[in-house]
PDB file of C-alpha atoms in Angstrom:
ATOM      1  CA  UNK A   1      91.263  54.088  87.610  1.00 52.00           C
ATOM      2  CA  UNK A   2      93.287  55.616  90.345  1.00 65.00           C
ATOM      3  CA  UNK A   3      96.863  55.919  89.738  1.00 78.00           C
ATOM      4  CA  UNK A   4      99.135  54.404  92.775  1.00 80.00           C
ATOM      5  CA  UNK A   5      99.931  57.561  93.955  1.00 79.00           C
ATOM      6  CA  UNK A   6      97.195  58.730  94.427  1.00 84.00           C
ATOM      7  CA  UNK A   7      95.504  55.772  96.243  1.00 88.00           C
ATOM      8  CA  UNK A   8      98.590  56.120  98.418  1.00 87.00           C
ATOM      9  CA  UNK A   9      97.675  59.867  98.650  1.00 89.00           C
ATOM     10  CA  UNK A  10      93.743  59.144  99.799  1.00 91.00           C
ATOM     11  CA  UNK A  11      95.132  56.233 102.477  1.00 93.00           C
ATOM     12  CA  UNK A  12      97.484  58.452 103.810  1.00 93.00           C
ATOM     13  CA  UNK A  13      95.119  60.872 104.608  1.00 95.00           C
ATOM     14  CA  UNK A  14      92.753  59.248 106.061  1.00 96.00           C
ATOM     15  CA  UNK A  15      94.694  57.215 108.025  1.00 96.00           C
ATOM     16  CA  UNK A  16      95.964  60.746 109.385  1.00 96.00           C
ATOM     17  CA  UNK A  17      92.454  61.916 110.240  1.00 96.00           C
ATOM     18  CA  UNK A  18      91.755  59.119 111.659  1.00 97.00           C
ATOM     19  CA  UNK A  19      94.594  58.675 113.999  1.00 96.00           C
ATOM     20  CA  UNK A  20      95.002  62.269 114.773  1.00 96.00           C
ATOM     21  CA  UNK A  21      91.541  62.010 115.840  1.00 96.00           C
ATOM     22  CA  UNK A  22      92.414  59.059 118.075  1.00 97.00           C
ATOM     23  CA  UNK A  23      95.202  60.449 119.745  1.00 96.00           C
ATOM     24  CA  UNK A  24      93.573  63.812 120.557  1.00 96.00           C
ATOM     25  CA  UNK A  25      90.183  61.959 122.094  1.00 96.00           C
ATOM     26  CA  UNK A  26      92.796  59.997 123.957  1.00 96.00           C
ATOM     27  CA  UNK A  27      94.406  62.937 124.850  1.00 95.00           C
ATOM     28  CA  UNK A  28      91.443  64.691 126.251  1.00 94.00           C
ATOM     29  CA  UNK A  29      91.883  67.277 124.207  1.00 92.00           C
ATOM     30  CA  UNK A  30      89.955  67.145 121.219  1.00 92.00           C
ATOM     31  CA  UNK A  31      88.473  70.365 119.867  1.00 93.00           C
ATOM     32  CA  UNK A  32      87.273  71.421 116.141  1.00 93.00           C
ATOM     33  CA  UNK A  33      90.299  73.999 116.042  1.00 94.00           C
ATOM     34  CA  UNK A  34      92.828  71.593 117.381  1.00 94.00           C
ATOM     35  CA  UNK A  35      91.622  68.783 114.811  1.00 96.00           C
ATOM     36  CA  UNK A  36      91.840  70.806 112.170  1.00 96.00           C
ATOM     37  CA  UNK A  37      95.524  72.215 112.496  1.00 96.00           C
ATOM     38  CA  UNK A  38      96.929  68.624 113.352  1.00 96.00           C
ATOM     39  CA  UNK A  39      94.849  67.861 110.091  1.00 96.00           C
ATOM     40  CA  UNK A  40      96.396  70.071 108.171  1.00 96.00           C
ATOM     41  CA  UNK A  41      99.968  69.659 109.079  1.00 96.00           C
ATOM     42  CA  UNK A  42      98.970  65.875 107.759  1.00 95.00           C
ATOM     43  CA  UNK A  43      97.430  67.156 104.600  1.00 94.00           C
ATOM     44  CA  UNK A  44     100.478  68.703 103.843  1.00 94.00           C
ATOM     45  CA  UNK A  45     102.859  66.237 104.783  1.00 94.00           C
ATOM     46  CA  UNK A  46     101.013  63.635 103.225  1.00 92.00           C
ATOM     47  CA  UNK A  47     101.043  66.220 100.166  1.00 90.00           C
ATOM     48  CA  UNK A  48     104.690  66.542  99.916  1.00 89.00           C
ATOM     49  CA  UNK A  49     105.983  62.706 100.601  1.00 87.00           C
ATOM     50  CA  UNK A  50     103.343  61.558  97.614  1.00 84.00           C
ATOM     51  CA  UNK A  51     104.432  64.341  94.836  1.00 82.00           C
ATOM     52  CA  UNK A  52     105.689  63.514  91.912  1.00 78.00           C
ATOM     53  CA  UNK A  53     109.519  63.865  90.449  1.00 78.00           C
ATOM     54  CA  UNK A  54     108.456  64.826  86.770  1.00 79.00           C
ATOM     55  CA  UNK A  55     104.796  65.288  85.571  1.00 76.00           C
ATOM     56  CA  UNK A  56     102.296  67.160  88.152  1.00 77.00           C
ATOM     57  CA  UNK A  57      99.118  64.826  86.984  1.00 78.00           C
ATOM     58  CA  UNK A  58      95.899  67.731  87.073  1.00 81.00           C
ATOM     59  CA  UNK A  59      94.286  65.986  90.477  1.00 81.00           C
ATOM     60  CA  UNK A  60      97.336  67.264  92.184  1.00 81.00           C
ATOM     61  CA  UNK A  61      96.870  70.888  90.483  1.00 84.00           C
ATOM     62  CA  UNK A  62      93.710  70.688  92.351  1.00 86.00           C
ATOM     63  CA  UNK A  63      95.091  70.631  95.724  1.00 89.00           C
ATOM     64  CA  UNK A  64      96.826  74.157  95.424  1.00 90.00           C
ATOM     65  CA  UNK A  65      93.116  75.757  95.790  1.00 92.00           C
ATOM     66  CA  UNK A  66      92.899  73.426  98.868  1.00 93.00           C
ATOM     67  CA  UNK A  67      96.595  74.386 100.534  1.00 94.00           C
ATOM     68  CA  UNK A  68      95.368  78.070 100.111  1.00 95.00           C
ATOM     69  CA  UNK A  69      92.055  77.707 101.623  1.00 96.00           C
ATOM     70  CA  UNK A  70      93.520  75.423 104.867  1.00 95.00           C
ATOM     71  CA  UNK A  71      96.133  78.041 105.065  1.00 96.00           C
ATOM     72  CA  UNK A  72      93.684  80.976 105.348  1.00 97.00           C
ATOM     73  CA  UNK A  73      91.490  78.868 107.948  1.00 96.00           C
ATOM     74  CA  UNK A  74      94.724  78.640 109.908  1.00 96.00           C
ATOM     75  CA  UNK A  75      95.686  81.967 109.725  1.00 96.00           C
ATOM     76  CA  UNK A  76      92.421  82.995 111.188  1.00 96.00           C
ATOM     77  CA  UNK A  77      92.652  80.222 114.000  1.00 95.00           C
ATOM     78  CA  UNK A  78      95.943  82.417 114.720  1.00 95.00           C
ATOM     79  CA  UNK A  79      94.652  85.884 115.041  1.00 94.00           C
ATOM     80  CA  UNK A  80      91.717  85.047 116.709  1.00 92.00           C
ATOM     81  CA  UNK A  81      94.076  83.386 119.798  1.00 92.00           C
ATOM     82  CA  UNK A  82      96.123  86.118 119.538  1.00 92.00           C
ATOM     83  CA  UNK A  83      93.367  88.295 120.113  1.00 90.00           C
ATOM     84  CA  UNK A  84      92.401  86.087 123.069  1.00 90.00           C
ATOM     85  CA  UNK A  85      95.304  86.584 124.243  1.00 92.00           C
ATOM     86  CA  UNK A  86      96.162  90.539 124.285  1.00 89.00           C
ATOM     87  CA  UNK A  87      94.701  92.195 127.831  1.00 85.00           C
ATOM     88  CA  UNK A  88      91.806  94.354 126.796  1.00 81.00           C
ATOM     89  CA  UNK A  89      92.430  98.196 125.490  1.00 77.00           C
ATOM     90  CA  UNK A  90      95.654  96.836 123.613  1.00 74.00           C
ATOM     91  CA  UNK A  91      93.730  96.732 120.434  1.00 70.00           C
TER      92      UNK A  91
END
């Protein structure tokens, strides 16, 4: 049985995806890398307002692994506009 947090947790994230979605089709400006950096500042938002004050429960230990692995994705998002950036012969 899920605990309240984390139902809030799983309905706060999907409401996120799902409206960040809307608002960037709206927007005319919806693209994978775009969706998944407004997803991600969710994720983590969504993270931090739904932690716990005393006991980390392990579900939540889980989502470390996932942090890392978003922030690495993002992080490569980065360089690779930076790169498309620079003038040729720079690098």
């Amino acid at each position: 049985m899920p605990t309240k947090r984390r139902q809030q947790f799983v309905i706060g994230n999907m409401a996120w995806l799902l409206g960040s979605l809307l608002a960037l089709s709206l927007l005319g400006s919806l693209s994978s890398e775009l969706f998944f950096v407004v997803s991600l500042i969710g994720f983590l938002i969504i993270v931090e307002l739904t932690a716990p004050f005393s006991v980390t429960p392990a579900w939540r230990q889980r989502l470390k692994w996932l942090i890392g692995i978003g922030l690495s994705v993002f992080g490569y998002i980065v360089i690779r506009r930076i790169l498309a950036i620079l003038p040729s012969g720079v690098i």
